[in-house]
Coordinates of C-alpha atoms in Angstrom, one line a residue:
M1 CA -0.1 -0.2 0.1
L2 CA 1.7 3.3 -0.6
I3 CA 0.6 6.4 1.0
L4 CA 1.0 10.4 -0.1
S5 CA 2.3 12.6 2.7
G6 CA 2.8 16.4 3.0
C7 CA 2.4 19.2 -0.2
T8 CA 5.5 17.2 -2.1
G9 CA 3.5 14.4 -2.7
Q10 CA 6.4 12.1 -1.1
R11 CA 5.1 8.3 -1.7
L12 CA 5.8 6.4 1.8
F13 CA 5.4 2.7 2.0
A14 CA 3.2 1.5 4.5
V15 CA 4.7 -1.1 7.1
R16 CA 2.6 -2.8 9.4
A17 CA 4.2 -3.3 12.9
V18 CA 4.5 -7.0 14.4
A19 CA 5.2 -6.7 18.1
A20 CA 6.4 -9.7 19.8
G21 CA 3.9 -12.4 21.0
I22 CA 0.9 -11.0 19.4
P23 CA -0.9 -13.2 17.3
S24 CA -1.0 -12.5 13.6
L25 CA -4.7 -12.6 12.2
A26 CA -4.1 -14.5 8.9
P27 CA -1.2 -16.9 10.0
F28 CA 0.2 -19.9 8.0
F29 CA 0.4 -21.9 11.3
E30 CA -1.8 -21.3 14.3
E31 CA -0.2 -19.2 17.0
D32 CA -0.7 -21.0 19.8
G33 CA 3.0 -21.1 21.3
S34 CA 3.3 -24.5 20.2
L35 CA 5.9 -23.8 17.0
G36 CA 8.0 -20.8 18.5
K37 CA 7.7 -18.1 21.2
D38 CA 9.1 -14.4 21.2
R39 CA 11.2 -13.4 23.9
R40 CA 8.5 -10.5 25.2
G41 CA 10.3 -7.2 26.9
L42 CA 13.8 -7.7 24.9
A43 CA 14.4 -3.9 24.4
P44 CA 15.5 -2.9 21.0
E45 CA 19.1 -2.2 20.7
E46 CA 20.7 1.1 18.9
A47 CA 21.7 0.7 15.6
H48 CA 25.0 1.3 14.5
S49 CA 23.6 1.9 10.8
G50 CA 20.4 1.0 9.2
L51 CA 21.2 -1.8 6.8
Q52 CA 23.3 -4.6 8.3
Q53 CA 25.1 -7.4 6.4
G54 CA 23.6 -10.5 7.6
N55 CA 26.9 -11.9 9.0
T56 CA 27.3 -9.0 11.5
P57 CA 28.5 -10.3 14.8
G58 CA 25.7 -10.0 17.4
L59 CA 23.1 -8.7 14.8
Y60 CA 21.0 -11.7 16.5
G61 CA 20.1 -13.0 19.9
G62 CA 20.2 -16.5 21.3
T63 CA 19.9 -18.3 24.3
R64 CA 20.9 -21.7 25.7
D65 CA 18.0 -22.5 28.1
Q66 CA 14.9 -22.2 25.5
Q67 CA 13.9 -23.4 22.3
V68 CA 12.3 -20.6 20.4
C69 CA 11.1 -22.4 17.6
D70 CA 10.1 -26.5 16.7
I71 CA 11.7 -26.8 13.0
E72 CA 10.3 -30.5 13.2
R73 CA 6.7 -29.6 13.7
L74 CA 7.1 -27.1 11.0
K75 CA 8.0 -29.5 8.7
D76 CA 5.2 -32.1 10.3
F77 CA 2.5 -29.4 9.2
L78 CA 3.6 -28.3 6.1
T79 CA 4.3 -32.1 4.8
D80 CA 0.3 -32.8 6.4
P81 CA -1.5 -33.8 3.4
E82 CA -4.3 -31.6 4.9
N83 CA -2.2 -28.7 4.3
R84 CA -1.4 -29.1 0.7
Q85 CA -2.4 -25.9 -0.5
K86 CA -0.7 -23.9 2.4
A87 CA 2.6 -25.9 1.6
R88 CA 2.2 -25.2 -2.0
E89 CA 1.9 -21.5 -1.3
W90 CA 4.5 -21.5 1.4
A91 CA 7.1 -23.2 -1.1
R92 CA 6.3 -20.7 -3.2
I93 CA 7.1 -17.7 -1.5
V94 CA 10.3 -19.6 -0.5
G95 CA 11.0 -20.3 -3.9
I96 CA 11.4 -23.8 -3.8
T97 CA 9.5 -27.1 -4.7
P98 CA 7.1 -28.6 -1.7
D99 CA 9.3 -31.8 -1.9
R100 CA 12.0 -29.6 -0.8
T101 CA 10.3 -28.3 1.9
E102 CA 12.5 -30.4 4.8
E103 CA 15.2 -29.9 3.2
Y104 CA 15.0 -26.5 3.1
L105 CA 14.1 -26.0 7.3
D106 CA 17.2 -28.3 7.9
D107 CA 19.4 -25.4 6.7
L108 CA 17.7 -22.8 8.6
T109 CA 18.9 -21.7 12.1
P110 CA 16.8 -20.1 14.9
V111 CA 18.0 -16.9 16.4
L112 CA 16.1 -14.1 18.2
L113 CA 15.9 -10.6 16.9
R114 CA 18.1 -7.9 18.6
H115 CA 16.7 -4.9 16.5
D116 CA 13.4 -3.9 15.1
T117 CA 13.8 -5.5 11.9
L118 CA 11.8 -4.4 8.5
V119 CA 11.0 -7.6 6.6
K120 CA 8.2 -8.6 3.6
N121 CA 6.1 -10.8 5.8
H122 CA 3.3 -12.8 4.1
D123 CA -0.1 -13.9 5.6
Y124 CA -2.6 -16.8 4.2
K125 CA -5.9 -15.6 3.2
K126 CA -8.2 -17.5 1.0
G127 CA -5.8 -19.8 0.0
K128 CA -3.2 -17.5 -1.3
A129 CA -0.1 -16.0 0.7
V130 CA -0.5 -12.1 0.8
S131 CA 2.6 -10.3 1.2
Y132 CA 2.8 -7.0 3.4
G133 CA 5.5 -4.8 4.8
S134 CA 6.5 -5.5 8.3
L135 CA 8.7 -4.5 11.2
L136 CA 9.2 -7.3 13.5
E137 CA 10.0 -6.6 16.8
A138 CA 13.2 -7.0 18.7
G139 CA 12.5 -10.2 20.7
I140 CA 10.8 -12.0 17.7
A141 CA 11.9 -15.9 17.1
V142 CA 12.8 -16.2 13.4
L143 CA 14.6 -18.6 11.6
V144 CA 17.5 -17.5 9.5
N145 CA 18.9 -18.8 6.0
D146 CA 22.8 -18.9 5.4
Q147 CA 22.9 -15.9 4.2
G148 CA 22.0 -14.2 7.6
L149 CA 18.6 -13.1 6.4
P150 CA 15.4 -13.9 8.3
A151 CA 13.3 -16.5 6.6
V152 CA 10.5 -17.8 8.3
K153 CA 8.7 -16.2 11.7
C154 CA 9.1 -18.6 14.2
S155 CA 5.7 -18.2 16.2
C156 CA 3.0 -18.6 13.3
G157 CA 5.0 -20.3 10.2
N158 CA 4.9 -17.3 8.0
P159 CA 7.5 -17.1 5.3
L160 CA 9.6 -14.0 5.5
K161 CA 11.6 -12.1 2.3
A162 CA 13.9 -9.2 2.5
F163 CA 12.9 -5.8 2.6
D164 CA 12.4 -4.1 -1.2
K165 CA 11.4 -0.9 -0.6
D166 CA 13.3 2.0 0.7
P167 CA 13.5 2.0 4.3
G168 CA 13.5 5.9 4.7
K169 CA 10.6 5.8 3.1
I170 CA 8.3 4.0 5.3
S171 CA 4.9 4.7 7.3
V172 CA 4.6 2.3 10.3
T173 CA 1.1 1.5 11.7
F174 CA 0.6 0.2 15.0
E175 CA -3.1 -1.7 14.9
D176 CA -4.6 -5.3 15.8
G177 CA -3.4 -5.2 19.0
N178 CA 0.1 -4.2 17.7
K179 CA 0.6 -1.4 20.3
K180 CA 4.0 0.8 19.9
W181 CA 6.7 -1.1 22.2
A182 CA 8.9 0.3 24.9
G183 CA 12.3 1.5 23.3
Y184 CA 10.8 1.8 19.5
E185 CA 12.7 4.6 17.7
K186 CA 12.3 4.8 14.1
S187 CA 15.7 5.9 13.5
D188 CA 16.7 2.1 14.9
V189 CA 15.0 -0.1 12.4
V190 CA 17.4 -2.3 10.6
T191 CA 17.2 -3.7 7.4
V192 CA 19.2 -6.6 6.3
E193 CA 21.3 -7.6 3.6
P194 CA 22.7 -11.1 2.5
S195 CA 26.0 -12.0 3.8
P196 CA 28.8 -11.5 1.5
R197 CA 29.3 -15.5 1.8
P198 CA 27.2 -18.3 2.9
L199 CA 27.3 -18.2 6.5
E200 CA 29.1 -21.6 8.4
R201 CA 28.3 -20.1 11.8
I202 CA 25.9 -17.0 13.5
A203 CA 27.2 -15.4 16.1
L204 CA 24.6 -14.3 18.7
L205 CA 24.7 -12.5 22.1
D206 CA 23.3 -14.4 24.9
V207 CA 20.2 -12.3 25.8
D208 CA 20.2 -13.9 29.1
D209 CA 24.1 -13.2 29.5
P210 CA 25.2 -10.3 27.7
G211 CA 28.7 -11.0 28.9
T212 CA 28.7 -13.8 27.1
A213 CA 28.0 -14.6 23.1
I214 CA 27.0 -17.9 21.3
S215 CA 28.8 -19.6 18.3
R216 CA 25.6 -21.5 16.6
P217 CA 26.4 -23.3 13.5
V218 CA 24.2 -23.0 10.8
G219 CA 21.3 -25.4 10.6
T220 CA 21.3 -26.3 14.2
T221 CA 19.1 -25.3 16.7
G222 CA 21.7 -24.9 20.0
E223 CA 22.7 -28.3 20.6
Q224 CA 26.0 -27.5 19.2
D225 CA 26.2 -24.2 20.7
S226 CA 29.9 -22.9 21.9
V227 CA 30.2 -19.6 24.0
F228 CA 32.7 -17.0 24.4
D229 CA 33.7 -13.8 26.0
A230 CA 31.5 -11.0 24.5
T231 CA 33.5 -8.1 26.8
K232 CA 36.8 -8.9 25.6
R233 CA 38.4 -6.2 23.4
H234 CA 40.0 -6.5 20.0
E235 CA 42.2 -4.3 18.2
V236 CA 40.9 -2.8 14.8
P237 CA 43.0 -4.3 12.0
D238 CA 44.9 -2.0 9.0
V239 CA 42.1 -2.7 6.4
A240 CA 42.8 0.2 3.9
G241 CA 43.3 -0.7 0.7
M242 CA 41.4 -3.9 0.9
T243 CA 38.0 -4.5 -0.7
F244 CA 34.7 -4.0 0.8
D245 CA 34.1 -7.4 1.4
R246 CA 37.3 -8.5 2.5
A247 CA 37.5 -5.7 5.0
G248 CA 33.9 -7.1 6.3
R249 CA 35.2 -10.6 7.0
A250 CA 38.5 -9.4 8.6
L251 CA 36.3 -7.5 10.9
A252 CA 33.6 -10.0 11.3
G253 CA 36.6 -12.3 12.1
L254 CA 37.6 -10.4 15.5
G255 CA 33.9 -10.2 16.4
L256 CA 33.6 -6.5 15.0
A257 CA 30.7 -5.0 13.1
V258 CA 30.9 -2.9 9.7
A259 CA 29.3 0.7 9.6
Y260 CA 29.6 2.7 6.1
S261 CA 28.8 6.2 4.8
G262 CA 26.0 5.9 2.1
D263 CA 22.5 4.9 1.8
E264 CA 23.1 1.4 0.2
L265 CA 25.9 -0.6 0.3
P266 CA 29.0 -0.2 -1.3
P267 CA 30.4 -2.5 -4.5
G268 CA 31.7 -5.6 -2.6
D269 CA 35.0 -4.7 -4.9
A270 CA 35.2 -1.1 -3.9
A271 CA 38.5 0.2 -2.3
V272 CA 38.5 0.6 1.6
T273 CA 40.7 4.1 2.0
G274 CA 40.2 4.0 5.9
S275 CA 38.3 3.2 9.1
T276 CA 37.1 4.7 12.0
P277 CA 38.5 4.3 14.7
G278 CA 42.2 3.7 13.3
P279 CA 44.0 0.7 13.4
G280 CA 44.8 -0.3 16.7
T281 CA 41.8 0.8 18.6
P282 CA 40.6 -1.8 21.2
L283 CA 37.1 -2.5 20.6
A284 CA 34.2 -5.1 22.0
F285 CA 32.3 -8.0 20.5
G286 CA 29.8 -6.1 18.5
Q287 CA 31.3 -2.8 18.3
A288 CA 31.4 -1.1 14.6
V289 CA 34.1 0.4 12.9
T290 CA 32.8 2.6 9.8
L291 CA 34.5 1.9 6.7
S292 CA 35.5 4.7 4.4
V293 CA 35.4 3.4 0.5
D294 CA 36.3 5.0 -3.1
T295 CA 33.2 3.7 -4.9
D296 CA 34.8 5.1 -7.8
S297 CA 37.9 3.0 -7.7
G298 CA 36.2 0.0 -10.2
G299 CA 38.3 -2.6 -9.1
T300 CA 40.4 -4.5 -6.5
P301 CA 43.4 -2.7 -5.0
V302 CA 44.4 -6.2 -3.0
P303 CA 43.2 -9.0 -4.6
S304 CA 42.0 -12.0 -3.1
S305 CA 43.9 -15.6 -2.9
P306 CA 41.7 -17.5 -5.6
T307 CA 41.2 -20.3 -3.1
E308 CA 40.4 -17.9 -0.1
S309 CA 38.1 -19.8 2.6
D310 CA 36.9 -19.8 5.9
G311 CA 39.8 -22.4 7.1
S312 CA 37.5 -25.0 8.3
D313 CA 36.4 -26.7 5.1
G314 CA 39.0 -26.4 2.8
S315 CA 36.0 -25.0 0.3
D316 CA 36.7 -23.3 -2.7
G317 CA 36.0 -19.7 -1.5
S318 CA 36.7 -17.7 -5.0
K319 CA 34.2 -14.5 -5.7
S320 CA 33.3 -13.2 -8.7
P321 CA 33.9 -9.1 -9.1
S322 CA 30.7 -8.1 -7.4
G323 CA 31.8 -10.2 -4.1
T324 CA 29.2 -12.8 -4.5
S325 CA 30.0 -16.4 -3.6
T326 CA 30.6 -18.1 -6.7
S327 CA 31.0 -21.5 -5.1
P328 CA 28.0 -23.0 -3.0
S329 CA 30.3 -24.4 -0.4
A330 CA 32.3 -21.4 0.2
K331 CA 31.0 -20.8 3.7
E332 CA 32.1 -18.2 6.0
S333 CA 32.2 -19.1 9.5
E334 CA 31.7 -16.5 12.1
P335 CA 32.4 -17.3 15.1
G336 CA 32.4 -13.9 17.3
G337 CA 29.3 -11.8 18.0
G338 CA 27.7 -9.5 20.5
T339 CA 27.0 -5.6 20.8
S340 CA 27.0 -4.8 24.2
S341 CA 23.9 -2.3 24.8
G342 CA 24.9 1.5 23.9
T343 CA 28.3 0.5 23.0
G344 CA 27.9 -0.2 19.2
S345 CA 27.6 3.1 17.4
T346 CA 30.1 4.8 15.3
S347 CA 27.7 5.3 12.5
P348 CA 26.5 9.3 12.7
G349 CA 22.8 9.5 13.4
G350 CA 21.7 5.9 13.7
G351 CA 19.4 4.1 11.3
T352 CA 20.0 4.7 8.1
P353 CA 23.5 6.6 6.9
T354 CA 23.8 9.8 5.0
V355 CA 25.3 9.7 1.9
T356 CA 29.3 10.4 2.5
R357 CA 31.8 9.7 0.1
S358 CA 35.4 9.9 0.2
A359 CA 37.6 11.4 -2.2
P360 CA 39.9 9.3 -4.4
V361 CA 43.2 9.0 -2.9
E362 CA 46.4 7.8 -4.4
Q363 CA 47.0 4.3 -3.7
S364 CA 50.5 3.3 -3.6
P365 CA 51.0 -0.4 -5.9
A366 CA 49.1 -3.4 -4.2
P367 CA 50.9 -6.0 -2.6
P368 CA 50.5 -9.5 -4.4
P369 CA 48.0 -11.9 -3.0
P370 CA 48.7 -14.3 -0.5
P371 CA 49.9 -17.5 -1.6
A372 CA 47.0 -20.2 -2.6
S373 CA 48.1 -21.8 0.6
S374 CA 47.3 -19.2 3.1
V375 CA 44.2 -19.1 4.8
W376 CA 43.1 -15.5 6.0
A377 CA 39.6 -15.9 7.8
P378 CA 37.9 -16.5 10.8
T379 CA 38.2 -19.7 12.4
A380 CA 37.0 -20.8 15.8
A381 CA 39.2 -22.5 18.5
G382 CA 37.3 -24.5 21.2
T383 CA 38.3 -25.2 24.6
P384 CA 35.8 -27.3 27.2
S385 CA 34.2 -25.2 29.5
A386 CA 33.5 -26.2 33.4
A387 CA 29.8 -25.9 32.1
G388 CA 30.5 -29.0 29.6
S389 CA 30.1 -26.4 26.4
T390 CA 32.7 -25.2 24.2
S391 CA 34.4 -21.5 25.0
V392 CA 35.9 -20.4 21.6
E393 CA 37.7 -17.3 21.1
P394 CA 37.9 -15.8 17.3
T395 CA 41.2 -15.9 15.4
L396 CA 42.4 -15.2 12.4
S397 CA 44.3 -18.6 10.7
G398 CA 47.4 -18.8 8.9
P399 CA 49.8 -16.3 7.8
A400 CA 48.4 -12.4 8.3
P401 CA 47.8 -10.6 4.7
P402 CA 50.6 -8.4 3.7
G403 CA 49.6 -4.3 4.8
G404 CA 48.8 -3.7 8.3
P405 CA 50.2 -4.1 11.9
G406 CA 47.1 -4.5 13.1
I407 CA 45.9 -7.8 11.5
G408 CA 49.4 -9.5 12.2
E409 CA 49.1 -8.5 15.8
A410 CA 45.3 -10.0 15.6
A411 CA 46.9 -13.1 14.0
Q412 CA 49.5 -13.8 16.4
G413 CA 47.5 -15.5 19.0
P414 CA 44.0 -16.4 20.0
A415 CA 41.7 -13.2 20.0

């Protein structure tokens, strides 16, 4: 639905607010609490950027004591012959055939939203899926895919897609029991962009213990979780001269988030010219580093190794010029995450950033790419904890890439 607002006739996109724990009027699955449970009262976090990639450490939350989504029950529902028409519409929205529903669900991961998040939601009315813009409150349980995108609302089974409108031109309506919740700020609303590479693990902040973060393998429901210290600080590496995608992976490997100046993500091969704060600055997990990029560079100043991988499965991580993985097995391991409340904002103004482009700078000749045998990507080293779970610390494995004391220091030992 489009709304005309003001004398300029600006077109605003209507978005329906969905509060945690409030049943939908026309869900795919009856919201009786048997399919999934939201965490009500979870205050929305201040967003360091209105656009965040799905591999951002601490973008989502988790819990070790509560199952937030019953995937097996959802499978049973969607494969029941009595629900054949719902299953067809559900699969159509997701982009699969109905016979692949169970396989698709097995690849999803349950998390809790930590930000008020924009998505394209879907009701089920008169035998059809009906899409609408939706603002999901922090605390709502969702299943995310291997690019970190919300894919299913756990409590009702509604399929979700990425929000495809301008988040700066929305009009949020609170109705049907969805009252404006405490902590809501339009400037802190988040839209999630896909991770540049498929993820192997998702870094979650423990909503019951904010000093602890959870590393959850993609496609698991918590039984293989490992934990690590979310308060430990890590030095910002020197990312100048890298591509935007590569710099993002370096920061994510240390549990640091990426902020950026602009109203959309820069190209994955855009040259990074600097960061704020600069190299060597110690930051806690989930705190953001704002990258400056030369959007006119049109090339890759520091080529990546043709076989750059995550260091855990030996997969081919080669990428196309746009930064999109060209191999389905090129997974990105994200062991670290967890934004401490009120400490993750370096992007001015919060919400959707304003446009700021750095002037092109002269670059020294690019150093040669690391040898194909070297691995420069996040891995997780685990040691058993007293509680029986595995405690992990993010590290950069293999030789440090050339050109930055910050990266070299981070690579010397456990982060």
